[in-house]
Short mmCIF file of C-alpha atoms and ligand atoms in Angstrom, two decimals:
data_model
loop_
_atom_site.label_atom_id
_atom_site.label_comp_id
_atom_site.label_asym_id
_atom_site.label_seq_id
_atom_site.Cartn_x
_atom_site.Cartn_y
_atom_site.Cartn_z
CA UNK C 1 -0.09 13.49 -14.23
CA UNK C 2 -4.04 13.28 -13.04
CA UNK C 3 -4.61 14.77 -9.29
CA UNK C 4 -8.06 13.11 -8.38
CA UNK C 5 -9.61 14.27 -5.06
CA UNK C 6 -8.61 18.02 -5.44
CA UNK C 7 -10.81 21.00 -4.96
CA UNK C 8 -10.97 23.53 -7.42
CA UNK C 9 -8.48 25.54 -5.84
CA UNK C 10 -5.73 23.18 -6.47
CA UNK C 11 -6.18 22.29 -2.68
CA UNK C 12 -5.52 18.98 -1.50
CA UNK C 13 -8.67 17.73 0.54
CA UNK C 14 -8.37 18.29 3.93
CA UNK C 15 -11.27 18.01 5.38
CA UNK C 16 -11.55 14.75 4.43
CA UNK C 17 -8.36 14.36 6.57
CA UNK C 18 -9.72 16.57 9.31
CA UNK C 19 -13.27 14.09 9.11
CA UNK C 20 -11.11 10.93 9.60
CA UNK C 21 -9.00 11.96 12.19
CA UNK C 22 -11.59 13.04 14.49
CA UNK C 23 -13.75 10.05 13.84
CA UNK C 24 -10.65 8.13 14.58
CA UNK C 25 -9.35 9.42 17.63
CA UNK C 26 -13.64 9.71 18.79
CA UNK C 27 -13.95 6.19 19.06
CA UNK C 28 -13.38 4.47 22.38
CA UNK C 29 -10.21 2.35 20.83
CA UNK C 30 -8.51 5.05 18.97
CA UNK C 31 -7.95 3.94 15.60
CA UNK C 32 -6.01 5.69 12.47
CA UNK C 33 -6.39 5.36 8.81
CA UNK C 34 -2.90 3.66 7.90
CA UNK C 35 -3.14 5.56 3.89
CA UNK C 36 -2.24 8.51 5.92
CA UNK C 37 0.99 7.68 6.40
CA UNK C 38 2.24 8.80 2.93
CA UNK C 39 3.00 12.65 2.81
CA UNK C 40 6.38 13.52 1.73
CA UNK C 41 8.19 13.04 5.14
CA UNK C 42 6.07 9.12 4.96
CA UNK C 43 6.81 8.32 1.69
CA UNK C 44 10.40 9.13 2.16
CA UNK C 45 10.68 7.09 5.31
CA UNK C 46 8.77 4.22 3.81
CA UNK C 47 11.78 3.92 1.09
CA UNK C 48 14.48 4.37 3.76
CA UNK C 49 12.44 1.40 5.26
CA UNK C 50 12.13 -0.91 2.29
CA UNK C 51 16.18 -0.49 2.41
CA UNK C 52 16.41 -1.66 6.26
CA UNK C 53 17.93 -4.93 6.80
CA UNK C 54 14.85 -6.37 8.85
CA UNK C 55 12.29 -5.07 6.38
CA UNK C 56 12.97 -8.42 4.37
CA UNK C 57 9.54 -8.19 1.83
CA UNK C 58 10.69 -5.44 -0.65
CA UNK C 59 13.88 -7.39 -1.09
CA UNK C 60 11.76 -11.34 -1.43
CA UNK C 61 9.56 -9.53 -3.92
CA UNK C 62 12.06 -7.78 -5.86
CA UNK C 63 13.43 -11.43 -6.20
CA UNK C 64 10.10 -12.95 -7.47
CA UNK C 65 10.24 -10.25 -10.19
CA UNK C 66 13.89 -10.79 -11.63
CA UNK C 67 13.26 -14.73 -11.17
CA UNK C 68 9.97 -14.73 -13.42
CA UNK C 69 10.13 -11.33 -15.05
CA UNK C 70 9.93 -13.48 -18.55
CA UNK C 71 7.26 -16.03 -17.78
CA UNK C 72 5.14 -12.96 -15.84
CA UNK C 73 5.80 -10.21 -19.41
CA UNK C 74 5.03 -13.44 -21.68
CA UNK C 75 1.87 -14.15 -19.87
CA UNK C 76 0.58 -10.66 -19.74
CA UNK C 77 1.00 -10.13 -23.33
CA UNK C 78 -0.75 -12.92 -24.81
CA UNK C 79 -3.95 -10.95 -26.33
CA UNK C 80 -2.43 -7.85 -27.57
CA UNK C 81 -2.64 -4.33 -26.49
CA UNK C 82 -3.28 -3.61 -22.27
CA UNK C 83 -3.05 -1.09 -19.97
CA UNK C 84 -0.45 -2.01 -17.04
CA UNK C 85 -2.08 -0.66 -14.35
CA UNK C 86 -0.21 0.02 -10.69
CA UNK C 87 -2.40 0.77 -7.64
CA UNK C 88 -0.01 1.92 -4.62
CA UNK C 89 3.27 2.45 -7.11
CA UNK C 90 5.29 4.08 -5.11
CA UNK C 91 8.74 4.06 -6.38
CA UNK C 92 7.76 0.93 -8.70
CA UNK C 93 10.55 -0.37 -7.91
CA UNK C 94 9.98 -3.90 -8.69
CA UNK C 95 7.46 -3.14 -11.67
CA UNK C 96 10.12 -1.07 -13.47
CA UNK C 97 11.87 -4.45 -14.01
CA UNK C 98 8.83 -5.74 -15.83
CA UNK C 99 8.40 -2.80 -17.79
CA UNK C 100 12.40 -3.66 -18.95
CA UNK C 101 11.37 -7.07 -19.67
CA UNK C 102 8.23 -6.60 -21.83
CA UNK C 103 10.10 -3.43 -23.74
CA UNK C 104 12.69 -6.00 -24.60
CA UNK C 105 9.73 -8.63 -25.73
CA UNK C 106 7.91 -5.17 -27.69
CA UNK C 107 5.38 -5.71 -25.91
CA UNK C 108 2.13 -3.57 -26.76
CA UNK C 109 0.87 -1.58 -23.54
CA UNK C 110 0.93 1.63 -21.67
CA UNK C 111 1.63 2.35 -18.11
CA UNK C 112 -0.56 3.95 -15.17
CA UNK C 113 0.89 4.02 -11.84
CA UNK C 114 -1.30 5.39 -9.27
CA UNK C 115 -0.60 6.40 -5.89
CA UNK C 116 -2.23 8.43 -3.11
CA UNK C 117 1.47 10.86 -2.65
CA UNK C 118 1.97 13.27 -5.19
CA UNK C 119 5.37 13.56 -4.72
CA UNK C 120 5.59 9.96 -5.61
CA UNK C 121 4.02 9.73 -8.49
CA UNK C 122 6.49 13.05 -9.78
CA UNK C 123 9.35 11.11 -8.91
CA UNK C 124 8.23 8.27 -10.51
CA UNK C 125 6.97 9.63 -14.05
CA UNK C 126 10.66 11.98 -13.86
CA UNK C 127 12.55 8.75 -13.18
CA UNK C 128 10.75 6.72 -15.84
CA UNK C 129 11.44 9.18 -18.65
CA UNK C 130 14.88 8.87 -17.47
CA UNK C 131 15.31 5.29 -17.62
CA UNK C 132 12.48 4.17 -20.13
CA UNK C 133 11.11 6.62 -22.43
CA UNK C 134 10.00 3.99 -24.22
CA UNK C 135 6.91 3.56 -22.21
CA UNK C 136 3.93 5.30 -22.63
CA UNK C 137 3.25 6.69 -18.69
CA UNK C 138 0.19 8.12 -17.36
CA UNK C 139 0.73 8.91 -13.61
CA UNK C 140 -2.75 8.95 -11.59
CA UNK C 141 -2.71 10.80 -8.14
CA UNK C 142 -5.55 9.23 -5.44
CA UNK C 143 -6.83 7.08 -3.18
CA UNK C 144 -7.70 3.61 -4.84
CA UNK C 145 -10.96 3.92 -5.50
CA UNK C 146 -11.51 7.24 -7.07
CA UNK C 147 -8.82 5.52 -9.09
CA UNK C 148 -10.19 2.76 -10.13
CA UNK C 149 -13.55 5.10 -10.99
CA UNK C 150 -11.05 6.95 -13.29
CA UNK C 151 -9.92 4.00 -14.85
CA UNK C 152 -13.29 3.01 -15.74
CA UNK C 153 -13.93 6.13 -17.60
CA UNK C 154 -10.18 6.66 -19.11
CA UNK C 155 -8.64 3.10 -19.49
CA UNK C 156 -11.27 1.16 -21.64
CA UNK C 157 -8.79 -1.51 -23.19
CA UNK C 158 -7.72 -4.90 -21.59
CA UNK C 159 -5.99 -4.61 -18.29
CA UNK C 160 -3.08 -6.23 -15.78
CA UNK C 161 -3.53 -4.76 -12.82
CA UNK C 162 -0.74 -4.90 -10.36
CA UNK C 163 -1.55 -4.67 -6.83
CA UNK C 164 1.83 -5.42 -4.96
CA UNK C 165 4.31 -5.14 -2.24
CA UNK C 166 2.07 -6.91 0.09
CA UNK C 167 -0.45 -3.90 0.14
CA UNK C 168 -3.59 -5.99 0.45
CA UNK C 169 -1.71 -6.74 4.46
CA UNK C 170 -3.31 -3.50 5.52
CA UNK C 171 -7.10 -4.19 5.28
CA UNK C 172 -8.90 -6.59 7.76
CA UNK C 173 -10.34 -9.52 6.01
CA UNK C 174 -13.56 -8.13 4.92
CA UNK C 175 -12.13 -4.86 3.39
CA UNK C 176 -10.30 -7.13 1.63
CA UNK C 177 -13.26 -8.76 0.33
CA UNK C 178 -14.67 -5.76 -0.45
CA UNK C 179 -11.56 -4.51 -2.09
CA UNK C 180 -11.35 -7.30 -4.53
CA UNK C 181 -14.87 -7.32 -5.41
CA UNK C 182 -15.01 -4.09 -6.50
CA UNK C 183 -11.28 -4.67 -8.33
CA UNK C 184 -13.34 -7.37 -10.08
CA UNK C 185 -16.20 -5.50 -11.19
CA UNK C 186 -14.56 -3.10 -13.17
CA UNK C 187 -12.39 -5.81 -14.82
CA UNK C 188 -13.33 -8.13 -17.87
CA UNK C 189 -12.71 -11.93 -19.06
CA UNK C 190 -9.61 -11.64 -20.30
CA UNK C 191 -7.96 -8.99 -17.67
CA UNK C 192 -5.20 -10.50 -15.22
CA UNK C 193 -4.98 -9.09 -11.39
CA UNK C 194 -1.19 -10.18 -9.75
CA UNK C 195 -1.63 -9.64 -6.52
CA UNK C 196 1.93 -9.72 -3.74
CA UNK C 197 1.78 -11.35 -0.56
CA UNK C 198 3.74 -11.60 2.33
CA UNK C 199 3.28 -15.40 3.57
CA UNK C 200 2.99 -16.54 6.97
CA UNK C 201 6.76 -17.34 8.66
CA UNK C 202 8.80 -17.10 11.76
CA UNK C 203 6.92 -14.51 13.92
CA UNK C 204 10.43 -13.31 15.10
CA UNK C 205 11.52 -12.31 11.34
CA UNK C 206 8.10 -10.53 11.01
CA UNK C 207 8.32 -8.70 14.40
CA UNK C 208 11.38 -7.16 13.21
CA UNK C 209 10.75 -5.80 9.85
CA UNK C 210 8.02 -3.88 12.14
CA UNK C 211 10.42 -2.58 14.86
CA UNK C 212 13.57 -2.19 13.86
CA UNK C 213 16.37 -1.46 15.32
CA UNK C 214 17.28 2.06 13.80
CA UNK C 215 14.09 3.23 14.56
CA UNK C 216 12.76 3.84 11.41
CA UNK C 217 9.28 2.00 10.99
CA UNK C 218 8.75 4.53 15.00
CA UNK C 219 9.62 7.57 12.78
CA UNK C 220 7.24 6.38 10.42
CA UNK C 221 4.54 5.52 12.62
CA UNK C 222 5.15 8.96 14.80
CA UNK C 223 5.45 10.81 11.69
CA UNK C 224 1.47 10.64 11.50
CA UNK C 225 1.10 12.87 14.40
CA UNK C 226 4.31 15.47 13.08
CA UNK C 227 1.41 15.25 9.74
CA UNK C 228 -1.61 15.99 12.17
CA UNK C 229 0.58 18.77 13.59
CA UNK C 230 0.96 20.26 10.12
CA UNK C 231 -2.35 19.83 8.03
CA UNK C 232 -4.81 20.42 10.86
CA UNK C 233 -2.84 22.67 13.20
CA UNK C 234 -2.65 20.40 15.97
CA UNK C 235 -0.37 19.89 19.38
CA UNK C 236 0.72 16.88 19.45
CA UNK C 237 3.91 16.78 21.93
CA UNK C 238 5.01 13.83 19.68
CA UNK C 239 8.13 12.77 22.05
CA UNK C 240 5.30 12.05 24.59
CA UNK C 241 4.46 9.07 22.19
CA UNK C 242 5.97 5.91 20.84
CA UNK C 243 5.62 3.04 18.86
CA UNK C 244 4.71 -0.04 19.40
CA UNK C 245 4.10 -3.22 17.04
CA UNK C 246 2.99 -7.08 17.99
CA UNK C 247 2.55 -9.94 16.04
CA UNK C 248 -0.53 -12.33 16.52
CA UNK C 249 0.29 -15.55 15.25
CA UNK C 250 -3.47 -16.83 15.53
CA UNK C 251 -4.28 -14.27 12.90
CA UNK C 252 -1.30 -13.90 11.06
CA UNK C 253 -1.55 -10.24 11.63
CA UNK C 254 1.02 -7.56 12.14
CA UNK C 255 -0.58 -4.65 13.98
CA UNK C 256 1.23 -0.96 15.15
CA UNK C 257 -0.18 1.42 17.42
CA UNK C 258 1.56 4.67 18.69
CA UNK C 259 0.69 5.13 22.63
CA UNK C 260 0.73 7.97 24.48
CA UNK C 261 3.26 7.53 27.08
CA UNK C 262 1.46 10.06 29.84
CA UNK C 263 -2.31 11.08 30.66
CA UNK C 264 -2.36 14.27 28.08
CA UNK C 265 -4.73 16.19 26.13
CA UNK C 266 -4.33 17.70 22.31
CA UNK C 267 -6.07 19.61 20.35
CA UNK C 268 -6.99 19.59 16.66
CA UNK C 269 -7.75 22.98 15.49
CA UNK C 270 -8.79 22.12 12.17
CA UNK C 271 -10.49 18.81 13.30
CA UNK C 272 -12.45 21.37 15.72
CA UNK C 273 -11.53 18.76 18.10
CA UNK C 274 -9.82 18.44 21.58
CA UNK C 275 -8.61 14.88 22.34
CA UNK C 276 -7.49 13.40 26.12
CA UNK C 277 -5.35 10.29 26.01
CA UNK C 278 -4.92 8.23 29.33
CA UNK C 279 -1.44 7.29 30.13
CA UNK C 280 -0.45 4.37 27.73
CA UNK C 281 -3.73 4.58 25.66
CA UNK C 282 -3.29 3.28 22.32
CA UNK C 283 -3.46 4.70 18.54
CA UNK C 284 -3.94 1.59 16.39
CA UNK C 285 -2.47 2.56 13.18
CA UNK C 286 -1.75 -0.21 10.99
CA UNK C 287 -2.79 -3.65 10.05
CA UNK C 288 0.03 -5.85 8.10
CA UNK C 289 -1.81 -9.10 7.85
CA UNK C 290 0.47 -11.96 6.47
CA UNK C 291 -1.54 -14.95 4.34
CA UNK C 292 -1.02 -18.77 3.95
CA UNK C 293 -1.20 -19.75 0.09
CA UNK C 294 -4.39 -21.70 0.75
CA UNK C 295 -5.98 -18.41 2.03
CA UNK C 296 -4.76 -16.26 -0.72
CA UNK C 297 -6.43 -18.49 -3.66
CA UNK C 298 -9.75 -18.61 -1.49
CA UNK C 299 -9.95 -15.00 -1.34
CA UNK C 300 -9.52 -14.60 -5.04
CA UNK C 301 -12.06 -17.64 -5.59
CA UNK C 302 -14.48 -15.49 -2.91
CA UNK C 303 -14.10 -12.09 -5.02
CA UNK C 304 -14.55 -13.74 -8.69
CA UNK C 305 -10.94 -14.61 -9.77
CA UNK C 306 -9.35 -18.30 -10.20
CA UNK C 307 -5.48 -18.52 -9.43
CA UNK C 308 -3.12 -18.85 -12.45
CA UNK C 309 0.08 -19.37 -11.56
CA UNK C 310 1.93 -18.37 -8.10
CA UNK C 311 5.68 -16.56 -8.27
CA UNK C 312 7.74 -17.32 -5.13
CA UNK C 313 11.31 -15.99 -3.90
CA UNK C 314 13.81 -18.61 -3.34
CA UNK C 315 12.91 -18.98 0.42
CA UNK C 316 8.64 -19.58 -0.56
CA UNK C 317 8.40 -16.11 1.94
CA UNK C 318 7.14 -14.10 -0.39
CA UNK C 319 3.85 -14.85 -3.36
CA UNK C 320 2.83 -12.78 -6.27
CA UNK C 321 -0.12 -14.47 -7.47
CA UNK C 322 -1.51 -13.89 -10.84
CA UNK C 323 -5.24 -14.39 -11.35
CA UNK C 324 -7.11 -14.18 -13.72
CA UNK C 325 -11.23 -13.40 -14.42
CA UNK C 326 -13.61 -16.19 -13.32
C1 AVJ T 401 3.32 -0.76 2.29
C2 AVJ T 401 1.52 -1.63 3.54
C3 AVJ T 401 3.07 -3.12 2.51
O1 AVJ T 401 2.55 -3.26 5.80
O2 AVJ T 401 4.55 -3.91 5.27
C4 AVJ T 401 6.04 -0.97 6.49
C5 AVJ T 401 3.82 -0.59 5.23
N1 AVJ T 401 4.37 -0.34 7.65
N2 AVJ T 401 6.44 -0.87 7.77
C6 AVJ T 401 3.63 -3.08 5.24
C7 AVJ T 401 4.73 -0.64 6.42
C8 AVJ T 401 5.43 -0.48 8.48
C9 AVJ T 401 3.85 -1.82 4.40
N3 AVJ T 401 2.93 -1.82 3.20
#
């Protein structure tokens, strides 16, 4: 497994936490960086919500996968050797069912999953030599772009990257731009992006894989400030917070915020920062933006990469586009 963004001392980098958080919670609309959601405590709450009955798009994806697992491993295999490359793994769930199909079609790759929790990327290189040691696995450990600097350097062959699970939702339009731009300039004629999409649909069905009704997605949410509490010895009363998520159906855009439910102050020892919340201030913490088809393809066409061929679930709620290299 390859840690990026340690310091020598085997430390994780906390000061770059301890820099975000208090430029965050400076600004006049508190805002906070939704990739620091995923310690241990959020990555294990993020799979107890991909299980949740309202949390529908693990499930529609997981679909699109065993429905076109053949067509998707036939299509990525057509110019011989590549590296299958996974930004925001996680459990790779759904990707371990193409890595079954293009074993079975002897296909010629190796795998590099890459996530920004440690404790994920264990799990998943444990679990894969477990179910597939077939596959060659090289576990990366980072945000995406150190990866993708990595990958440069490490990964010269032809590559599929996978970018899934609807993880593109969580930048606003122009990171996304700037996201797939830079995807596209360290890829080549002849590499393949499939990207995962959750598509626009009944705002009710989207409200509630954001709130449900065990709680869950709040725990998640909250758990941010429990993190806070932890890394950068801070006093966050958490029960004096809660959760709160609304859909806007003008921008097809999920968005959570935690708000403090009294006028309170905190402080952030290790931020060096001391932080007064009016009663019902908000935290916005995520962004979960949901795309029509037509937007997804222009995107792509914006950031240098023409749409191939789009995998649906049965009920058209869920897309995994495959581009390829303009
Ligand atoms: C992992 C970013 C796709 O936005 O649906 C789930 C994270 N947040 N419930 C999403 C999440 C609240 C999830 N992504």
């Amino acid at each position: 497994m390859i840690e990026l963004g340690r310091q020598n001392d085997g430390s994780t980098d906390s000061s770059a936490f301890a820099r975000d958080v208090a430029q965050g919670l400076g600004q006049k609309q508190k805002t906070l960086p939704s990739r620091y959601f995923y310690d241990g405590t959020g990555s294990r709450l993020f799979q107890k919500i991909m299980e949740l009955p309202e949390y529908y798009l693990t499930r529609s994806e997981i679909e699109v996968f065993e429905q076109n697992k053949y067509e998707m491993a036939r299509q990525f295999s057509g110019g011989g050797f590549f590296h299958l490359i996974d930004l925001g793994a996680g459990d790779a769930l759904k990707t371990k069912i193409l890595l079954k199909e293009l074993s079975s079609q002897q296909s010629n790759f190796d795998y590099v999953p890459v996530d920004i929790s440690g404790e994920a990327m264990k799990q998943l290189s444990e679990s894969l030599q477990q179910e597939l040691p077939q596959v060659a696995v090289e576990a990366v450990v980072g945000e995406y772009f150190q990866a993708l600097e990595w990958l440069q350097e490490n990964k010269s062959g032809r590559k599929v990257l996978l970018f899934l699970g609807s993880n593109i939702g969580n930048f606003e339009t122009e990171e996304s731009i700037d996201f797939l731009q830079s995807i596209r300039s360290y890829l080549k004629p002849g590499d393949r992006l499939l990207m995962g999409v959750d598509l626009r649909k009944n705002p009710d069905t989207i409200l509630k894989a954001y709130d449900d009704a065990a709680g869950v997605t709040a725990a998640f949410n909250l758990n941010l400030l429990h993190r806070i509490n932890r890394e950068l010895d801070a006093d966050f009363n958490v029960d004096q917070f809660c959760h709160h998520a609304i859909y806007n159906p003008l921008e097809g855009v999920m968005r959570s915020f935690i708000i403090s439910k009294v006028a309170q102050d905190v402080h952030i020892r290790k931020a060096n920062v001391r932080v007064h919340f009016d009663a019902w201030e908000a935290i916005h913490t995520e962004n979960s933006y949901k795309y029509s088809l037509p937007q997804v393809a222009e995107l792509g066409q914006k950031c240098g990469f023409a749409a191939e061929t789009v995998f649906y679930d049965s009920r058209q709620g869920f897309a995994d586009i495959l581009f390829s290299v303009r």
